[in-house]
Coordinates of C-alpha atoms in Angstrom, one line a residue:
Chain A
M1 CA -29.5 12.5 22.5
E2 CA -29.4 10.2 25.4
E3 CA -29.1 7.2 23.6
I4 CA -25.7 9.1 21.9
I5 CA -24.7 10.3 25.4
D6 CA -24.9 6.5 26.6
E7 CA -22.6 5.5 24.1
L8 CA -20.1 7.8 24.4
Y9 CA -20.1 6.8 28.2
E10 CA -19.7 3.6 27.0
I11 CA -16.3 4.5 24.7
Y12 CA -15.3 6.2 27.7
K13 CA -15.3 3.7 30.1
N14 CA -13.4 1.5 27.7
I15 CA -10.6 4.0 27.6
E16 CA -10.6 5.3 31.2
Q17 CA -11.4 1.7 33.0
D18 CA -10.2 3.0 36.0
S19 CA -12.3 6.3 36.0
E20 CA -15.4 6.3 39.0
L21 CA -17.4 8.8 36.7
K22 CA -21.1 7.1 36.9
R23 CA -23.6 7.5 33.8
E24 CA -25.6 9.5 35.9
D25 CA -23.0 12.2 36.6
V26 CA -22.5 12.3 32.5
T27 CA -24.5 15.6 31.5
P28 CA -24.8 17.2 28.4
E29 CA -22.8 20.4 30.2
L30 CA -20.0 17.9 31.4
R31 CA -16.7 19.5 29.9
I32 CA -14.0 16.9 27.8
K33 CA -11.0 18.2 29.0
E34 CA -11.2 19.5 32.1
D35 CA -13.8 17.4 33.9
L36 CA -13.1 13.9 32.4
G37 CA -9.6 13.9 33.2
L38 CA -8.3 13.0 29.8
N39 CA -4.6 13.9 28.6
S40 CA -4.0 14.5 24.3
I41 CA -3.8 10.9 23.6
G42 CA -6.8 9.9 26.1
L43 CA -8.7 12.4 24.0
L44 CA -7.4 11.4 20.7
Y45 CA -8.2 7.7 21.4
L46 CA -12.1 8.8 22.7
V47 CA -11.8 10.3 19.0
M48 CA -11.0 7.0 17.3
G49 CA -13.6 5.3 19.2
I50 CA -16.6 7.8 18.4
E51 CA -15.3 7.3 14.8
K52 CA -15.3 3.6 14.8
A53 CA -18.5 3.5 17.1
F54 CA -20.6 5.9 14.7
C55 CA -19.0 5.7 11.2
I56 CA -17.9 9.0 10.7
S57 CA -14.8 10.8 10.6
L58 CA -13.8 13.8 12.4
K59 CA -11.6 16.8 11.5
N60 CA -9.6 18.9 13.5
S61 CA -11.8 21.9 13.4
S62 CA -14.8 19.9 14.6
I63 CA -13.0 18.5 17.3
E64 CA -11.9 21.7 18.4
S65 CA -15.0 22.4 18.9
F66 CA -16.3 20.3 21.1
I67 CA -16.4 21.8 25.0
T68 CA -19.0 19.8 26.5
I69 CA -20.4 16.2 25.6
G70 CA -23.2 18.1 24.6
D71 CA -21.5 19.6 21.8
V72 CA -20.3 16.1 20.7
A73 CA -24.1 14.6 21.1
K74 CA -25.2 17.5 19.2
Y75 CA -22.7 16.9 16.1
L76 CA -23.3 13.3 16.2
E77 CA -27.1 13.6 16.0
E78 CA -27.0 16.0 12.9
N79 CA -23.9 14.0 11.3
A80 CA -24.1 10.4 12.0
Chain B
M1 CA -33.6 6.3 -31.8
I2 CA -31.8 9.5 -31.9
S3 CA -31.7 9.8 -27.8
W4 CA -29.8 6.2 -28.0
L5 CA -27.7 7.0 -30.7
M6 CA -26.5 10.6 -28.9
Y7 CA -26.4 8.6 -25.6
W8 CA -23.5 6.0 -26.6
Y9 CA -21.6 9.1 -28.9
L10 CA -21.6 10.8 -26.0
R11 CA -20.3 8.3 -23.5
V12 CA -17.7 6.7 -26.1
S13 CA -16.4 9.9 -26.9
A14 CA -16.3 11.3 -23.2
W15 CA -14.6 7.7 -22.2
P16 CA -11.0 9.1 -22.3
I17 CA -11.7 12.4 -20.7
Y18 CA -13.2 10.1 -18.1
W19 CA -10.1 7.8 -17.7
L20 CA -7.2 10.8 -18.0
M21 CA -9.7 12.5 -15.3
F22 CA -10.8 10.1 -13.0
A23 CA -8.5 7.1 -13.3
R24 CA -10.9 5.1 -11.2
R25 CA -10.2 2.7 -9.1
T26 CA -12.8 0.1 -8.3
Y27 CA -12.7 -2.1 -5.0
Y28 CA -15.6 -5.2 -4.9
K29 CA -17.0 -6.4 -2.0
D30 CA -17.7 -9.8 -3.8
K31 CA -16.7 -9.7 -7.4
K32 CA -19.1 -12.7 -7.7
D33 CA -22.0 -10.8 -6.7
V34 CA -21.5 -7.6 -8.3
N35 CA -19.1 -6.6 -11.0
K36 CA -18.8 -4.4 -14.0
F37 CA -21.1 -7.2 -16.1
Y38 CA -23.7 -7.2 -13.8
K39 CA -27.2 -8.0 -15.3
G40 CA -30.7 -7.6 -13.9
P41 CA -32.3 -4.7 -12.5
A42 CA -30.5 -2.7 -9.5
I43 CA -30.9 0.5 -7.1
I44 CA -27.5 2.1 -6.5
V45 CA -27.1 3.7 -3.6
S46 CA -24.3 6.1 -3.2
N47 CA -22.7 8.7 -0.9
H48 CA -22.9 12.3 -2.6
K49 CA -19.4 14.3 -2.6
S50 CA -19.7 15.8 -6.3
I51 CA -21.7 16.4 -9.3
K52 CA -19.4 14.3 -10.9
D53 CA -20.1 11.0 -8.7
F54 CA -23.0 10.4 -11.5
P55 CA -20.5 10.4 -14.3
L56 CA -18.0 8.2 -12.4
M57 CA -20.5 5.9 -11.9
M58 CA -21.8 5.9 -15.4
F59 CA -18.7 4.0 -16.4
F60 CA -18.7 2.0 -13.6
M61 CA -21.0 -0.7 -15.6
P62 CA -19.5 0.0 -19.3
F63 CA -22.1 -2.1 -21.7
R64 CA -25.2 -0.7 -19.8
K65 CA -27.0 2.6 -19.6
M66 CA -27.8 3.6 -15.9
Y67 CA -30.4 6.1 -15.0
C68 CA -29.8 8.8 -12.1
Q69 CA -32.0 10.7 -9.8
M70 CA -31.0 14.4 -10.5
S71 CA -32.1 17.3 -8.7
E72 CA -33.7 20.3 -10.4
A73 CA -30.4 22.4 -9.7
V74 CA -28.8 20.1 -12.5
Y75 CA -31.5 19.1 -14.4
K76 CA -33.2 22.3 -15.7
K77 CA -37.0 22.1 -16.8
K78 CA -36.7 23.1 -20.2
G79 CA -34.4 23.6 -23.2
F80 CA -30.8 21.8 -24.3
N81 CA -29.9 21.2 -20.7
A82 CA -33.5 19.3 -20.1
W83 CA -32.8 17.1 -23.4
I84 CA -29.1 16.0 -22.5
M85 CA -29.7 15.4 -19.3
K86 CA -32.9 13.2 -20.2
V87 CA -30.8 11.5 -23.0
M88 CA -28.0 10.7 -20.4
G89 CA -30.4 9.1 -18.1
G90 CA -31.4 11.5 -15.5
I91 CA -34.6 11.2 -14.2
R92 CA -35.4 14.8 -12.4
V93 CA -36.3 15.1 -9.0
D94 CA -37.7 18.8 -7.9
R95 CA -36.7 18.9 -4.0
T96 CA -38.7 22.0 -3.9
N97 CA -42.0 21.1 -3.9
S98 CA -43.8 17.4 -2.9
E99 CA -44.1 16.4 -6.5
M100 CA -43.8 12.5 -6.7
S101 CA -43.5 11.5 -10.3
F102 CA -40.1 11.0 -10.1
L103 CA -41.0 7.6 -7.8
D104 CA -43.3 6.5 -10.6
K105 CA -40.6 6.8 -13.4
T106 CA -38.1 5.3 -11.2
E107 CA -40.2 2.2 -10.3
E108 CA -41.3 2.3 -14.2
L109 CA -37.4 1.9 -15.2
L110 CA -36.8 -0.9 -12.6
E111 CA -39.7 -3.0 -13.6
K112 CA -38.0 -2.9 -17.3
G113 CA -34.6 -4.3 -15.3
K114 CA -32.7 -1.2 -15.3
V115 CA -30.4 0.2 -13.1
V116 CA -30.8 3.4 -11.1
A117 CA -28.4 5.6 -9.4
I118 CA -29.7 7.0 -6.2
F119 CA -28.0 9.5 -3.9
P120 CA -30.3 9.7 -1.0
E121 CA -28.5 12.5 0.7
G122 CA -30.3 14.8 -1.5
K123 CA -27.2 17.4 -1.6
L124 CA -23.3 17.0 -1.3
S125 CA -21.5 16.5 1.2
T126 CA -20.0 19.5 3.0
N127 CA -18.0 17.8 5.6
G128 CA -16.8 14.8 3.6
N129 CA -19.0 12.7 6.2
V130 CA -22.2 10.8 4.6
G131 CA -25.3 12.6 5.7
K132 CA -28.6 11.7 6.2
F133 CA -30.7 9.8 3.9
G134 CA -34.0 10.0 2.5
N135 CA -36.3 7.3 2.7
S136 CA -37.9 7.0 -0.5
Y137 CA -35.5 4.1 -2.4
I138 CA -36.6 2.2 0.2
L139 CA -40.2 2.0 -0.8
L140 CA -38.9 1.7 -4.3
A141 CA -36.9 -1.2 -3.5
L142 CA -39.4 -2.9 -1.1
R143 CA -42.5 -2.4 -3.7
T144 CA -40.5 -3.8 -6.9
G145 CA -38.0 -6.1 -4.9
V146 CA -35.1 -5.0 -6.7
P147 CA -31.7 -5.4 -4.7
I148 CA -29.5 -2.2 -3.3
I149 CA -26.3 -2.2 -4.2
P150 CA -24.4 0.2 -1.9
V151 CA -21.5 1.8 -3.6
Y152 CA -19.2 4.2 -1.7
T153 CA -16.8 7.2 -3.9
D154 CA -13.9 8.9 -2.2
G155 CA -14.7 11.8 -4.3
Q156 CA -11.4 12.2 -5.3
Y157 CA -11.8 14.1 -8.6
K158 CA -8.4 15.7 -9.3
F159 CA -6.4 15.6 -12.4
G160 CA -3.3 13.3 -11.5
K161 CA -5.3 12.0 -8.4
R162 CA -7.2 8.7 -8.9
C163 CA -10.9 8.3 -7.3
H164 CA -11.8 5.4 -5.8
L165 CA -15.2 3.3 -6.0
S166 CA -16.5 0.7 -3.5
V167 CA -19.1 -2.2 -4.5
G168 CA -21.0 -3.8 -2.1
K169 CA -22.7 -6.9 -1.9
K170 CA -26.6 -6.8 -3.0
I171 CA -29.2 -6.1 -0.2
F172 CA -32.5 -7.4 -0.8
L173 CA -34.8 -5.9 1.4
G174 CA -37.6 -8.4 1.4
D175 CA -35.2 -10.7 3.3
Y176 CA -35.6 -8.1 6.4
C177 CA -38.8 -6.6 6.0
E178 CA -42.0 -8.8 4.5
E179 CA -44.9 -6.4 5.2
V180 CA -46.7 -4.9 2.2
N181 CA -47.2 -1.6 4.0
P182 CA -44.1 -1.0 6.3
S183 CA -44.5 1.4 9.2
R184 CA -42.1 4.6 9.6
E185 CA -40.1 2.7 11.9
T186 CA -39.5 -0.2 9.8
I187 CA -38.8 1.8 7.0
E188 CA -35.8 4.1 8.9
S189 CA -34.5 1.5 10.5
L190 CA -34.0 -0.4 6.9
N191 CA -32.8 2.9 5.6
K192 CA -30.4 3.4 8.4
M193 CA -29.0 -0.3 8.0
V194 CA -28.0 0.3 3.9
R195 CA -26.5 3.8 5.0
R196 CA -24.4 2.1 7.9
E197 CA -23.1 -0.5 4.7
V198 CA -22.0 2.8 2.8
M199 CA -20.4 4.1 5.7
K200 CA -18.7 0.7 6.4
L201 CA -17.5 0.7 2.6
G202 CA -15.9 4.0 2.9
Q203 CA -13.8 2.7 6.3
E204 CA -12.9 -0.3 4.1
Q205 CA -11.8 1.2 1.3
R206 CA -9.3 3.6 3.1
H207 CA -7.6 0.3 4.3
L208 CA -7.6 -0.9 0.5
I209 CA -6.0 2.6 -0.6
N210 CA -3.6 2.2 2.4
V211 CA -2.2 -0.9 1.2
D212 CA -2.1 0.0 -2.6
R213 CA -0.4 2.9 -1.5
Y214 CA 2.3 2.3 1.4
G215 CA 2.6 -1.7 0.6
K216 CA 3.5 -1.6 -2.8
L217 CA 6.7 -2.0 -4.4
L218 CA 6.8 -0.1 -7.7
A219 CA 5.1 3.1 -7.9
L220 CA 6.0 6.4 -10.0
R221 CA 4.4 8.3 -6.9
N222 CA 7.6 6.9 -4.5
F223 CA 10.1 8.1 -6.9
M224 CA 11.1 10.7 -4.3
K225 CA 10.7 8.9 -1.3
D226 CA 13.0 5.9 -3.1
N227 CA 15.7 8.8 -4.0
G228 CA 15.4 10.1 -0.8
R229 CA 16.3 6.5 0.7
L230 CA 19.0 6.2 -1.8
T231 CA 20.6 9.8 -1.0
V232 CA 20.5 8.8 2.6
F233 CA 21.9 5.6 2.0
T234 CA 25.3 7.4 0.4
S235 CA 25.4 9.8 3.2
G236 CA 26.4 7.1 5.0
L237 CA 30.1 7.2 3.2
Y238 CA 30.6 10.3 5.5
F239 CA 28.4 9.3 8.8
K240 CA 29.0 5.7 9.0
F241 CA 25.9 4.4 10.0
K242 CA 26.4 1.3 12.0
A243 CA 23.5 -1.0 13.2
F244 CA 24.1 -3.1 16.5
N245 CA 22.3 -6.5 17.3
V246 CA 20.4 -6.7 14.3
G247 CA 19.5 -10.5 14.9
P248 CA 20.9 -13.7 12.7
H249 CA 20.6 -13.0 9.2
K250 CA 20.0 -9.2 10.0
E251 CA 16.0 -10.5 10.9
K252 CA 15.3 -7.0 12.6
L253 CA 16.2 -5.1 9.3
K254 CA 14.4 -7.6 7.1
A255 CA 11.4 -7.4 9.4
K256 CA 8.0 -7.6 7.0
G257 CA 4.5 -6.3 7.5
P258 CA 3.7 -3.0 9.4
L259 CA 6.8 -1.8 11.4
L260 CA 6.7 1.1 14.0
L261 CA 10.5 2.3 14.8
I262 CA 10.7 4.6 17.9
A263 CA 14.1 5.9 19.3
N264 CA 15.6 8.6 21.6
H265 CA 16.2 11.8 19.9
I266 CA 19.9 13.3 19.8
S267 CA 20.4 15.0 16.7
F268 CA 18.9 16.0 13.6
I269 CA 20.7 13.3 11.7
D270 CA 18.6 10.9 13.7
P271 CA 16.3 10.3 10.7
F272 CA 18.9 9.6 8.4
S273 CA 20.2 7.4 10.9
V274 CA 17.5 5.3 11.0
I275 CA 16.7 5.6 7.4
A276 CA 19.8 4.4 6.4
T277 CA 19.9 1.4 8.7
F278 CA 16.6 0.5 7.4
W279 CA 17.2 1.4 3.8
R280 CA 15.4 -2.3 2.8
R281 CA 12.2 -0.4 3.6
R282 CA 10.3 2.8 2.8
V283 CA 10.2 5.0 6.1
Y284 CA 7.7 8.0 7.0
I285 CA 8.7 10.0 9.6
L286 CA 6.6 11.8 11.9
T287 CA 7.9 15.5 11.7
A288 CA 7.3 18.2 14.2
E289 CA 5.6 21.3 12.8
V290 CA 8.9 23.4 13.6
V291 CA 10.6 21.6 10.6
F292 CA 8.0 22.8 8.0
T293 CA 8.5 26.3 8.0
E294 CA 6.0 28.9 6.3
G295 CA 7.2 30.5 3.2
H296 CA 9.5 27.5 2.5
N297 CA 7.1 26.1 0.3
F298 CA 9.5 24.0 -2.2
R299 CA 11.1 22.8 1.3
N300 CA 8.3 22.0 2.4
W301 CA 6.6 20.0 -0.6
L302 CA 10.3 18.2 -0.6
L303 CA 10.2 17.1 2.9
K304 CA 6.3 16.1 2.2
E305 CA 7.6 13.8 -0.8
I306 CA 10.4 12.0 1.0
G307 CA 8.0 10.5 3.6
C308 CA 7.7 13.3 6.5
I309 CA 4.5 13.9 8.1
R310 CA 3.4 16.9 9.6
I311 CA 2.4 17.0 13.1
D312 CA 1.6 19.6 15.6
R313 CA 2.9 18.7 19.1
Y314 CA 0.7 21.4 20.5
S315 CA -2.5 20.7 19.4
N316 CA -4.3 16.9 19.4
D317 CA -3.2 16.6 15.6
K318 CA -5.6 14.0 14.6
E319 CA -5.1 14.6 11.0
A320 CA -1.6 13.7 11.2
F321 CA -2.3 10.8 13.4
E322 CA -4.7 9.5 11.3
K323 CA -2.2 9.8 8.4
A324 CA 0.5 7.9 10.7
V325 CA -2.3 4.9 11.0
D326 CA -2.6 4.9 7.5
V327 CA 1.2 3.9 6.8
L328 CA 1.1 1.3 9.3
D329 CA -2.5 0.0 8.0
G330 CA -0.9 -0.3 4.5
G331 CA 2.1 -2.2 5.8
G332 CA 4.6 0.7 5.6
T333 CA 7.3 1.8 7.9
L334 CA 6.8 4.7 10.6
L335 CA 9.4 6.5 12.5
I336 CA 8.4 8.4 15.4
F337 CA 10.5 9.9 18.3
P338 CA 8.6 9.8 21.2
N339 CA 10.7 12.3 23.2
G340 CA 9.0 15.0 20.6
R341 CA 12.2 17.3 20.8
I342 CA 15.9 16.7 20.6
H343 CA 18.0 15.4 24.0
R344 CA 21.7 15.5 23.1
D345 CA 22.2 13.9 26.7
E346 CA 20.4 11.1 25.1
S347 CA 17.8 11.7 28.3
T348 CA 14.9 9.0 27.8
D349 CA 12.8 9.9 30.7
D350 CA 10.1 12.3 28.7
Y351 CA 8.0 10.7 26.2
K352 CA 4.4 10.6 25.2
S353 CA 2.2 7.2 24.9
G354 CA 1.3 8.0 20.8
A355 CA 3.5 5.2 20.0
A356 CA 1.5 3.0 22.2
L357 CA -1.9 4.1 20.5
L358 CA -0.6 3.3 17.2
A359 CA 0.6 -0.1 17.8
A360 CA -2.9 -0.9 19.5
R361 CA -4.7 0.4 16.8
T362 CA -2.8 -1.2 14.0
G363 CA -1.4 -4.5 15.7
A364 CA 2.1 -3.1 14.2
T365 CA 5.4 -4.6 15.6
V366 CA 7.7 -1.8 17.6
Q367 CA 11.0 -1.8 17.1
P368 CA 13.1 0.2 19.7
I369 CA 15.7 1.8 18.8
F370 CA 18.8 3.5 20.8
L371 CA 20.9 6.0 19.0
K372 CA 24.3 6.8 20.5
N373 CA 25.8 10.3 20.4
Q374 CA 28.7 10.6 18.1
M375 CA 28.4 13.7 16.6
K376 CA 32.3 13.5 15.4
K377 CA 33.6 13.2 12.4
W378 CA 34.9 9.9 11.0
H379 CA 33.0 8.4 13.6
K380 CA 30.4 5.9 13.4
V381 CA 26.9 6.7 14.1
E382 CA 25.4 3.6 16.7
V383 CA 22.2 2.6 15.9
H384 CA 21.5 -0.3 18.6
L385 CA 18.5 -2.1 18.0
G386 CA 16.3 -3.8 20.9
T387 CA 13.8 -6.6 20.9
P388 CA 10.9 -6.2 18.8
K389 CA 7.3 -6.0 20.6
T390 CA 3.8 -5.9 19.8
F391 CA 0.8 -4.5 21.7
K392 CA -1.0 -7.8 21.6
E393 CA 1.8 -9.2 23.4
Y394 CA 1.4 -6.6 26.3
C395 CA -2.3 -6.6 26.4
D396 CA -4.6 -8.8 25.2
K397 CA -7.7 -6.8 25.9
E398 CA -10.3 -5.8 23.1
Y399 CA -10.7 -2.5 24.5
P400 CA -7.2 -1.3 25.8
S401 CA -7.3 1.6 28.6
T402 CA -4.7 4.4 28.5
Q403 CA -3.0 3.1 31.6
D404 CA -2.4 0.0 29.6
M405 CA -0.9 2.2 26.7
A406 CA 1.1 3.8 29.0
G407 CA 2.3 0.5 30.8
F408 CA 3.5 -0.4 27.3
M409 CA 5.2 2.8 26.8
D410 CA 6.9 1.9 29.8
E411 CA 8.2 -1.4 28.7
L412 CA 9.5 0.0 25.2
F413 CA 11.3 2.7 27.1
G414 CA 12.4 0.3 29.5
E415 CA 14.1 -1.8 26.8
I416 CA 15.7 1.5 25.3
N417 CA 17.2 2.2 28.7
F418 CA 18.1 -1.3 28.9
I419 CA 20.0 -1.0 25.6
K420 CA 21.6 2.2 26.5
N421 CA 23.0 0.9 29.9
E422 CA 25.0 -1.9 28.1
V423 CA 26.1 0.2 25.6
E424 CA 27.8 2.2 28.2
N425 CA 28.7 -0.5 30.5
N426 CA 29.8 -3.0 28.2
G427 CA 30.0 -1.9 24.5
R428 CA 27.8 -4.2 22.4
D429 CA 28.7 -6.4 19.6
N430 CA 26.8 -6.4 16.0

């Protein structure tokens, strides 16, 4: 799971290059909308980055179920 | 002999049904490497979306018998079903116990120069993605030295729809691993490599389908859209659409390749104005969910057929965004109103950056448009075109940030505001 979170952090840093969030601060409990400070376009961009990096296709219903980074990492662990 | 005769009789008689039902379109990564006349042994590794995957695969090499590992759910132990599955090339795999005789049977067939199809997921995919692969085919490929041919199917097995098959290049595992008894980690990494190849084929297939769907001029499926274009064009007699600043020899209207049109939104006839202006192209429109009213199935169907893509403005509607990407990826034209709602006062302040994300993702040319509010009978509806831009000209980074996209949107709407000021102050020439 840590490797997946590393990769998610890399994708996030590409999207929000001005963000001061460090890798140590990214825990599975980190909330995607509230803590990462992404607007709707940012979220869409993050999802596209995840799809490209993990060669996976995410549906609206799957995306809506992602509250924390841990939810995303767990989904990717099972499906990617 | 009887089995052989039965197999070819069933195959020939099933061909018309297969042709009608699947209408298969095959994409080859390299036709010189693997094509339908492929000779020699091979392991075909494919994703698994339906029990119809193997019947589809069977006809991919029309002059060869293809064998296939089938689960105990499909290939029963006894009776007529068992005989037919055996005749059709089935190799029974019992997933409920650890019996491995299927591996020996498969190895025997590969050593005889046969082609065997394997679905390493071991079960049907439930979420549309390629599931985890079992490892046994890796051991077979290493032991026999036979190439693996990765294949991806979109599982579109409905009458009236086309199913698509993507065939990759041969993979010889001997090129990656020379060990006689590779470790578990080596086998896992080879397995991951083959799985990635299948997944990449899926992504490439999507692009090829988009080019077929949105880039081609003549197709019966575009009848409604072209009819829609004709209707809108003739409605110009009443609304009198007039385009300004179309460039020398109308070059902006004759632009080729993926084109993203962004405009301010002043009235319900805006889509008509833009479609009538760009009548040379088939325009798809991102349409708010409120236009697609529940219960009006015929109207909703009609809107979809003429090129409206429903988007839910209040949620992260990734599926709608994907359809928009598909249109541009295939070389089509997409119209977006970044304001998201009608502003009759021609306001251009409130806009979202989705268009910038689309432009960055697809490399489409963005054509800013200013629509002048002329809701009076017999007055021209003015369509003022700005300078086309691409995201690459604005930002050359491999990974543009959300700030870069917001900046690009500011530039696009800066252009629209510039046109607006020019029109209000000076009027504009054609």
